[in-house]
PDB file of C-alpha atoms in Angstrom:
ATOM      1  CA  UNK A  39       0.000   0.000   0.000  1.00 64.00           C
ATOM      2  CA  UNK A  40       1.257   3.468  -0.825  1.00 84.00           C
ATOM      3  CA  UNK A  41       1.897   5.667   2.160  1.00 95.00           C
ATOM      4  CA  UNK A  42       1.618   9.421   2.400  1.00 97.00           C
ATOM      5  CA  UNK A  43       3.558  10.973  -0.451  1.00 97.00           C
ATOM      6  CA  UNK A  44       5.184  14.362  -0.126  1.00 98.00           C
ATOM      7  CA  UNK A  45       7.020  16.412  -2.702  1.00 96.00           C
ATOM      8  CA  UNK A  46       9.573  17.749  -3.063  1.00 97.00           C
ATOM      9  CA  UNK A  47      11.826  15.928  -0.592  1.00 97.00           C
ATOM     10  CA  UNK A  48      14.199  18.880  -0.463  1.00 97.00           C
ATOM     11  CA  UNK A  49      13.736  22.500  -1.411  1.00 97.00           C
ATOM     12  CA  UNK A  50      16.299  25.245  -1.305  1.00 97.00           C
ATOM     13  CA  UNK A  51      15.195  28.696  -2.307  1.00 96.00           C
ATOM     14  CA  UNK A  52      15.948  32.325  -1.686  1.00 96.00           C
ATOM     15  CA  UNK A  53      14.175  34.550   0.733  1.00 97.00           C
ATOM     16  CA  UNK A  54      11.097  36.172  -0.748  1.00 96.00           C
ATOM     17  CA  UNK A  55      10.291  33.349  -3.124  1.00 97.00           C
ATOM     18  CA  UNK A  56       7.050  31.436  -3.069  1.00 97.00           C
ATOM     19  CA  UNK A  57       7.294  27.859  -1.855  1.00 98.00           C
ATOM     20  CA  UNK A  58       4.690  25.168  -2.468  1.00 98.00           C
ATOM     21  CA  UNK A  59       4.775  21.846  -0.676  1.00 98.00           C
ATOM     22  CA  UNK A  60       2.586  19.005  -1.839  1.00 98.00           C
ATOM     23  CA  UNK A  61       0.989  16.026  -0.188  1.00 98.00           C
ATOM     24  CA  UNK A  62      -0.981  13.004  -1.308  1.00 98.00           C
ATOM     25  CA  UNK A  63      -2.657  11.264   1.641  1.00 98.00           C
ATOM     26  CA  UNK A  64      -3.321   7.569   1.948  1.00 97.00           C
ATOM     27  CA  UNK A  65      -6.374   6.627  -0.068  1.00 95.00           C
ATOM     28  CA  UNK A  66      -9.480   6.453   2.098  1.00 94.00           C
ATOM     29  CA  UNK A  67      -8.101   8.632   4.858  1.00 95.00           C
ATOM     30  CA  UNK A  68     -10.352  11.571   5.573  1.00 94.00           C
ATOM     31  CA  UNK A  69      -8.045  13.532   7.855  1.00 96.00           C
ATOM     32  CA  UNK A  70      -4.934  15.343   6.686  1.00 97.00           C
ATOM     33  CA  UNK A  71      -2.412  17.169   8.854  1.00 97.00           C
ATOM     34  CA  UNK A  72       0.481  19.530   8.163  1.00 98.00           C
ATOM     35  CA  UNK A  73       3.312  19.754  10.712  1.00 97.00           C
ATOM     36  CA  UNK A  74       6.546  21.664  10.959  1.00 97.00           C
ATOM     37  CA  UNK A  75       9.580  20.338  12.833  1.00 97.00           C
ATOM     38  CA  UNK A  76      12.497  22.445  14.035  1.00 95.00           C
ATOM     39  CA  UNK A  77      15.135  21.933  16.675  1.00 91.00           C
ATOM     40  CA  UNK A  78      13.874  24.890  18.662  1.00 91.00           C
ATOM     41  CA  UNK A  79      10.137  24.220  18.579  1.00 90.00           C
ATOM     42  CA  UNK A  80       9.899  20.498  17.975  1.00 91.00           C
ATOM     43  CA  UNK A  81       6.856  19.158  16.119  1.00 94.00           C
ATOM     44  CA  UNK A  82       4.171  21.778  15.606  1.00 92.00           C
ATOM     45  CA  UNK A  83       0.764  21.175  14.086  1.00 95.00           C
ATOM     46  CA  UNK A  84       0.074  23.872  11.521  1.00 97.00           C
ATOM     47  CA  UNK A  85      -3.367  22.921  10.211  1.00 97.00           C
ATOM     48  CA  UNK A  86      -5.590  19.932   9.693  1.00 96.00           C
ATOM     49  CA  UNK A  87      -8.428  19.044   7.356  1.00 97.00           C
ATOM     50  CA  UNK A  88     -11.367  16.698   7.638  1.00 95.00           C
ATOM     51  CA  UNK A  89     -13.055  15.710   4.397  1.00 95.00           C
ATOM     52  CA  UNK A  90     -11.117  18.471   2.616  1.00 96.00           C
ATOM     53  CA  UNK A  91     -12.383  21.171   4.993  1.00 96.00           C
ATOM     54  CA  UNK A  92      -9.910  23.018   7.249  1.00 96.00           C
ATOM     55  CA  UNK A  93     -10.847  22.307  10.856  1.00 95.00           C
ATOM     56  CA  UNK A  94      -8.099  23.911  12.905  1.00 94.00           C
ATOM     57  CA  UNK A  95      -5.576  26.359  11.479  1.00 95.00           C
ATOM     58  CA  UNK A  96      -4.564  27.892  14.798  1.00 93.00           C
ATOM     59  CA  UNK A  97      -1.006  26.664  14.320  1.00 93.00           C
ATOM     60  CA  UNK A  98      -0.434  28.503  11.053  1.00 95.00           C
ATOM     61  CA  UNK A  99       2.297  31.002  11.952  1.00 88.00           C
ATOM     62  CA  UNK A 100       1.076  33.998   9.983  1.00 84.00           C
ATOM     63  CA  UNK A 101      -0.630  35.127   6.828  1.00 90.00           C
ATOM     64  CA  UNK A 102       2.347  34.150   4.736  1.00 95.00           C
ATOM     65  CA  UNK A 103       1.280  30.535   5.206  1.00 97.00           C
ATOM     66  CA  UNK A 104      -1.738  29.060   3.482  1.00 97.00           C
ATOM     67  CA  UNK A 105      -2.990  25.524   2.946  1.00 98.00           C
ATOM     68  CA  UNK A 106      -5.555  24.045   0.631  1.00 97.00           C
ATOM     69  CA  UNK A 107      -7.114  20.688   0.011  1.00 97.00           C
ATOM     70  CA  UNK A 108      -8.964  20.863  -3.306  1.00 96.00           C
ATOM     71  CA  UNK A 109      -9.832  17.159  -3.255  1.00 95.00           C
ATOM     72  CA  UNK A 110      -9.434  14.066  -1.136  1.00 94.00           C
ATOM     73  CA  UNK A 111      -6.135  13.066  -2.703  1.00 95.00           C
ATOM     74  CA  UNK A 112      -4.168  16.298  -2.717  1.00 96.00           C
ATOM     75  CA  UNK A 113      -3.144  19.113  -0.423  1.00 98.00           C
ATOM     76  CA  UNK A 114      -0.714  22.012  -0.665  1.00 98.00           C
ATOM     77  CA  UNK A 115       1.040  24.174   1.877  1.00 98.00           C
ATOM     78  CA  UNK A 116       2.201  27.475   0.467  1.00 98.00           C
ATOM     79  CA  UNK A 117       4.569  30.049   1.926  1.00 97.00           C
ATOM     80  CA  UNK A 118       4.632  33.445   0.264  1.00 96.00           C
ATOM     81  CA  UNK A 119       6.929  35.260   0.717  1.00 96.00           C
ATOM     82  CA  UNK A 120       9.345  32.827   2.345  1.00 96.00           C
ATOM     83  CA  UNK A 121      11.775  33.878   5.078  1.00 96.00           C
ATOM     84  CA  UNK A 122      14.894  32.179   6.494  1.00 96.00           C
ATOM     85  CA  UNK A 123      13.031  31.397   9.741  1.00 95.00           C
ATOM     86  CA  UNK A 124      10.673  29.181   7.740  1.00 97.00           C
ATOM     87  CA  UNK A 125      13.515  26.707   7.257  1.00 97.00           C
ATOM     88  CA  UNK A 126      12.357  23.412   8.751  1.00 98.00           C
ATOM     89  CA  UNK A 127      11.154  19.938   7.897  1.00 98.00           C
ATOM     90  CA  UNK A 128       7.492  19.955   6.925  1.00 98.00           C
ATOM     91  CA  UNK A 129       5.527  16.778   7.395  1.00 98.00           C
ATOM     92  CA  UNK A 130       2.174  15.774   6.040  1.00 98.00           C
ATOM     93  CA  UNK A 131       0.192  13.033   7.773  1.00 97.00           C
ATOM     94  CA  UNK A 132      -3.164  11.382   7.215  1.00 97.00           C
ATOM     95  CA  UNK A 133      -5.452   9.089   9.119  1.00 96.00           C
ATOM     96  CA  UNK A 134      -8.826   7.448   8.984  1.00 93.00           C
ATOM     97  CA  UNK A 135     -11.593   8.155  11.460  1.00 83.00           C
ATOM     98  CA  UNK A 136     -12.011   7.227  15.146  1.00 73.00           C
ATOM     99  CA  UNK A 137      -8.596   8.187  16.440  1.00 80.00           C
ATOM    100  CA  UNK A 138      -6.758   5.891  14.103  1.00 90.00           C
ATOM    101  CA  UNK A 139      -3.012   6.550  14.105  1.00 93.00           C
ATOM    102  CA  UNK A 140      -1.645   9.232  11.858  1.00 95.00           C
ATOM    103  CA  UNK A 141       0.705   8.043   9.141  1.00 96.00           C
ATOM    104  CA  UNK A 142       3.403  10.441   8.098  1.00 97.00           C
ATOM    105  CA  UNK A 143       5.063  11.199   4.831  1.00 97.00           C
ATOM    106  CA  UNK A 144       8.841  11.353   4.580  1.00 96.00           C
ATOM    107  CA  UNK A 145       8.798  15.124   4.951  1.00 97.00           C
ATOM    108  CA  UNK A 146      10.077  18.052   2.924  1.00 98.00           C
ATOM    109  CA  UNK A 147      13.313  19.606   4.112  1.00 97.00           C
ATOM    110  CA  UNK A 148      12.994  23.315   3.342  1.00 98.00           C
ATOM    111  CA  UNK A 149      15.915  25.714   3.412  1.00 97.00           C
ATOM    112  CA  UNK A 150      15.346  29.414   2.834  1.00 97.00           C
ATOM    113  CA  UNK A 151      18.554  31.303   2.140  1.00 96.00           C
TER     114      UNK A 151
ATOM    115  CA  UNK B 107      -4.805  21.516  29.623  1.00 83.00           C
ATOM    116  CA  UNK B 108      -3.582  18.615  27.547  1.00 91.00           C
ATOM    117  CA  UNK B 109       0.108  17.998  27.792  1.00 95.00           C
ATOM    118  CA  UNK B 110       2.685  15.279  27.176  1.00 97.00           C
ATOM    119  CA  UNK B 111       5.960  15.297  29.057  1.00 97.00           C
ATOM    120  CA  UNK B 112       8.997  13.290  28.085  1.00 97.00           C
ATOM    121  CA  UNK B 113      11.455  14.312  30.740  1.00 96.00           C
ATOM    122  CA  UNK B 114      14.367  12.336  29.323  1.00 97.00           C
ATOM    123  CA  UNK B 115      15.939  14.435  26.609  1.00 97.00           C
ATOM    124  CA  UNK B 116      18.620  11.944  25.697  1.00 98.00           C
ATOM    125  CA  UNK B 117      19.544   8.432  26.774  1.00 98.00           C
ATOM    126  CA  UNK B 118      22.686   6.520  25.860  1.00 98.00           C
ATOM    127  CA  UNK B 119      23.037   2.787  26.343  1.00 97.00           C
ATOM    128  CA  UNK B 120      25.272   0.011  25.165  1.00 97.00           C
ATOM    129  CA  UNK B 121      23.851  -2.660  22.922  1.00 97.00           C
ATOM    130  CA  UNK B 122      21.888  -5.414  24.706  1.00 97.00           C
ATOM    131  CA  UNK B 123      20.959  -3.186  27.602  1.00 97.00           C
ATOM    132  CA  UNK B 124      17.290  -2.709  28.417  1.00 97.00           C
ATOM    133  CA  UNK B 125      16.035   0.859  28.298  1.00 98.00           C
ATOM    134  CA  UNK B 126      12.767   2.527  29.349  1.00 98.00           C
ATOM    135  CA  UNK B 127      11.491   5.745  27.855  1.00 98.00           C
ATOM    136  CA  UNK B 128       9.125   7.662  30.097  1.00 98.00           C
ATOM    137  CA  UNK B 129       5.952   9.442  29.046  1.00 98.00           C
ATOM    138  CA  UNK B 130       3.625  11.314  31.379  1.00 98.00           C
ATOM    139  CA  UNK B 131       0.459  12.949  30.118  1.00 97.00           C
ATOM    140  CA  UNK B 132      -2.215  15.340  31.346  1.00 96.00           C
ATOM    141  CA  UNK B 133      -5.765  15.387  30.104  1.00 95.00           C
ATOM    142  CA  UNK B 134      -9.255  16.112  31.361  1.00 93.00           C
ATOM    143  CA  UNK B 135     -10.831  13.794  28.833  1.00 91.00           C
ATOM    144  CA  UNK B 136     -12.146  10.479  30.091  1.00 89.00           C
ATOM    145  CA  UNK B 137     -11.659   8.839  26.721  1.00 90.00           C
ATOM    146  CA  UNK B 138      -8.392   9.359  24.951  1.00 93.00           C
ATOM    147  CA  UNK B 139      -5.682   7.611  22.986  1.00 94.00           C
ATOM    148  CA  UNK B 140      -1.946   7.465  23.452  1.00 95.00           C
ATOM    149  CA  UNK B 141       0.643   6.818  20.776  1.00 96.00           C
ATOM    150  CA  UNK B 142       4.339   6.203  20.342  1.00 97.00           C
ATOM    151  CA  UNK B 143       6.260   7.168  17.218  1.00 98.00           C
ATOM    152  CA  UNK B 144       9.855   6.545  16.214  1.00 98.00           C
ATOM    153  CA  UNK B 145      11.976   8.965  14.188  1.00 98.00           C
ATOM    154  CA  UNK B 146      15.201   7.283  13.031  1.00 97.00           C
ATOM    155  CA  UNK B 147      18.165   9.302  11.734  1.00 95.00           C
ATOM    156  CA  UNK B 148      16.710   9.126   8.222  1.00 94.00           C
ATOM    157  CA  UNK B 149      13.981  11.471   9.460  1.00 94.00           C
ATOM    158  CA  UNK B 150      10.659   9.777   8.824  1.00 95.00           C
ATOM    159  CA  UNK B 151       8.100   9.358  11.597  1.00 96.00           C
ATOM    160  CA  UNK B 152       7.035   5.769  12.131  1.00 96.00           C
ATOM    161  CA  UNK B 153       3.945   4.762  14.080  1.00 95.00           C
ATOM    162  CA  UNK B 154       4.655   2.164  16.758  1.00 95.00           C
ATOM    163  CA  UNK B 155       1.572   1.730  18.922  1.00 93.00           C
ATOM    164  CA  UNK B 156      -1.832   3.140  19.844  1.00 93.00           C
ATOM    165  CA  UNK B 157      -3.498   2.518  23.186  1.00 92.00           C
ATOM    166  CA  UNK B 158      -6.931   3.669  24.326  1.00 91.00           C
ATOM    167  CA  UNK B 159      -7.688   4.852  27.831  1.00 91.00           C
ATOM    168  CA  UNK B 160      -9.907   1.867  28.616  1.00 89.00           C
ATOM    169  CA  UNK B 161      -7.243  -0.699  27.974  1.00 85.00           C
ATOM    170  CA  UNK B 162      -4.585  -0.820  30.661  1.00 82.00           C
ATOM    171  CA  UNK B 163      -3.138  -4.130  29.654  1.00 82.00           C
ATOM    172  CA  UNK B 164       0.533  -4.063  28.903  1.00 83.00           C
ATOM    173  CA  UNK B 165       1.500  -4.806  25.348  1.00 85.00           C
ATOM    174  CA  UNK B 166       4.516  -6.621  24.025  1.00 87.00           C
ATOM    175  CA  UNK B 167       5.736  -6.732  20.466  1.00 88.00           C
ATOM    176  CA  UNK B 168       9.020  -8.500  20.080  1.00 93.00           C
ATOM    177  CA  UNK B 169      11.637  -6.547  22.012  1.00 95.00           C
ATOM    178  CA  UNK B 170       9.226  -3.648  22.553  1.00 95.00           C
ATOM    179  CA  UNK B 171       6.798  -3.400  25.451  1.00 94.00           C
ATOM    180  CA  UNK B 172       4.524  -0.687  26.731  1.00 94.00           C
ATOM    181  CA  UNK B 173       3.259  -0.078  30.233  1.00 94.00           C
ATOM    182  CA  UNK B 174       0.132   2.060  30.532  1.00 94.00           C
ATOM    183  CA  UNK B 175      -0.854   3.168  34.032  1.00 93.00           C
ATOM    184  CA  UNK B 176      -3.835   5.458  34.336  1.00 92.00           C
ATOM    185  CA  UNK B 177      -3.245   5.970  38.051  1.00 92.00           C
ATOM    186  CA  UNK B 178       0.042   7.714  37.332  1.00 94.00           C
ATOM    187  CA  UNK B 179      -0.901   9.053  33.869  1.00 95.00           C
ATOM    188  CA  UNK B 180       2.045   7.305  32.350  1.00 96.00           C
ATOM    189  CA  UNK B 181       2.623   5.343  29.180  1.00 96.00           C
ATOM    190  CA  UNK B 182       6.189   4.088  29.276  1.00 97.00           C
ATOM    191  CA  UNK B 183       8.047   2.270  26.536  1.00 96.00           C
ATOM    192  CA  UNK B 184      10.692  -0.381  27.168  1.00 96.00           C
ATOM    193  CA  UNK B 185      13.129  -1.791  24.657  1.00 97.00           C
ATOM    194  CA  UNK B 186      14.648  -5.072  25.766  1.00 97.00           C
ATOM    195  CA  UNK B 187      18.107  -6.054  24.573  1.00 97.00           C
ATOM    196  CA  UNK B 188      18.579  -2.818  22.678  1.00 97.00           C
ATOM    197  CA  UNK B 189      20.251  -2.796  19.275  1.00 97.00           C
ATOM    198  CA  UNK B 190      22.076  -0.114  17.325  1.00 97.00           C
ATOM    199  CA  UNK B 191      19.098   0.074  14.944  1.00 96.00           C
ATOM    200  CA  UNK B 192      16.955   1.271  17.842  1.00 97.00           C
ATOM    201  CA  UNK B 193      18.856   4.564  17.832  1.00 98.00           C
ATOM    202  CA  UNK B 194      16.238   7.202  17.099  1.00 98.00           C
ATOM    203  CA  UNK B 195      14.123   9.919  18.622  1.00 98.00           C
ATOM    204  CA  UNK B 196      10.975   8.517  20.196  1.00 98.00           C
ATOM    205  CA  UNK B 197       7.838  10.606  20.580  1.00 98.00           C
ATOM    206  CA  UNK B 198       4.873   9.997  22.830  1.00 97.00           C
ATOM    207  CA  UNK B 199       1.580  11.628  21.804  1.00 96.00           C
ATOM    208  CA  UNK B 200      -1.936  12.150  23.191  1.00 95.00           C
ATOM    209  CA  UNK B 201      -5.106  12.514  21.150  1.00 92.00           C
ATOM    210  CA  UNK B 202      -7.101  15.676  21.679  1.00 89.00           C
ATOM    211  CA  UNK B 203      -9.944  17.096  19.584  1.00 87.00           C
ATOM    212  CA  UNK B 204      -9.000  15.143  16.521  1.00 87.00           C
ATOM    213  CA  UNK B 205      -5.319  15.977  16.635  1.00 90.00           C
ATOM    214  CA  UNK B 206      -2.193  14.772  18.443  1.00 93.00           C
ATOM    215  CA  UNK B 207      -0.325  16.520  21.209  1.00 94.00           C
ATOM    216  CA  UNK B 208       3.299  15.429  20.967  1.00 95.00           C
ATOM    217  CA  UNK B 209       5.938  15.334  23.654  1.00 96.00           C
ATOM    218  CA  UNK B 210       9.329  16.825  22.957  1.00 95.00           C
ATOM    219  CA  UNK B 211      10.846  13.419  22.264  1.00 97.00           C
ATOM    220  CA  UNK B 212      13.623  11.320  23.769  1.00 98.00           C
ATOM    221  CA  UNK B 213      16.761  10.737  21.750  1.00 98.00           C
ATOM    222  CA  UNK B 214      18.025   7.201  22.264  1.00 98.00           C
ATOM    223  CA  UNK B 215      21.556   6.350  21.258  1.00 98.00           C
ATOM    224  CA  UNK B 216      22.570   2.705  21.331  1.00 98.00           C
ATOM    225  CA  UNK B 217      26.298   2.120  21.077  1.00 97.00           C
ATOM    226  CA  UNK B 218      27.831  -1.137  19.874  1.00 96.00           C
TER     227      UNK B 218
END
């Protein structure tokens, strides 16, 4: 079975550029989560969706960050404009209903120069 | 407030030693779930176990075992006869309102 698929695996870009991270959840999972991991702040939940609808975006750092889920098999996390402090590993995870475990993608390592 | 505490920041052991990773949680919910995840040096997050609040039986899976004690709000993880491949960061997590509250993780280093 295919797991959660994230792209790209690595992204290096200059400050001020737009960055788009992509995620394909496990088929049949109706919850999708975006996390950010840094040494300083650990694992932070940014936003999560249920049936393509954003449920909790309280972790989104600021207006430069936006996330969409246009259909059940695709989500994007966009940063515009990017800043060096956005450098982190971004994980996408999905799960089924009833407190099933979240399954994580391999992450996108983002470096903003 | 919901919270997960992993007080051990880093643990170092020599191969074949047993090691226990501590997890203490706080929640006002009567029904909840607890999880353990492993993050090896390659960086991915791997699900290890889920336990619901009604099931206090210990669980064993190979060299891994988990001890859930509601009375002390703890969900500890023991690796028996540790191996170098067990070196990773281990996260404990608590379910809350559809999402997971993660602890800060314990880095386990197993030396040959």
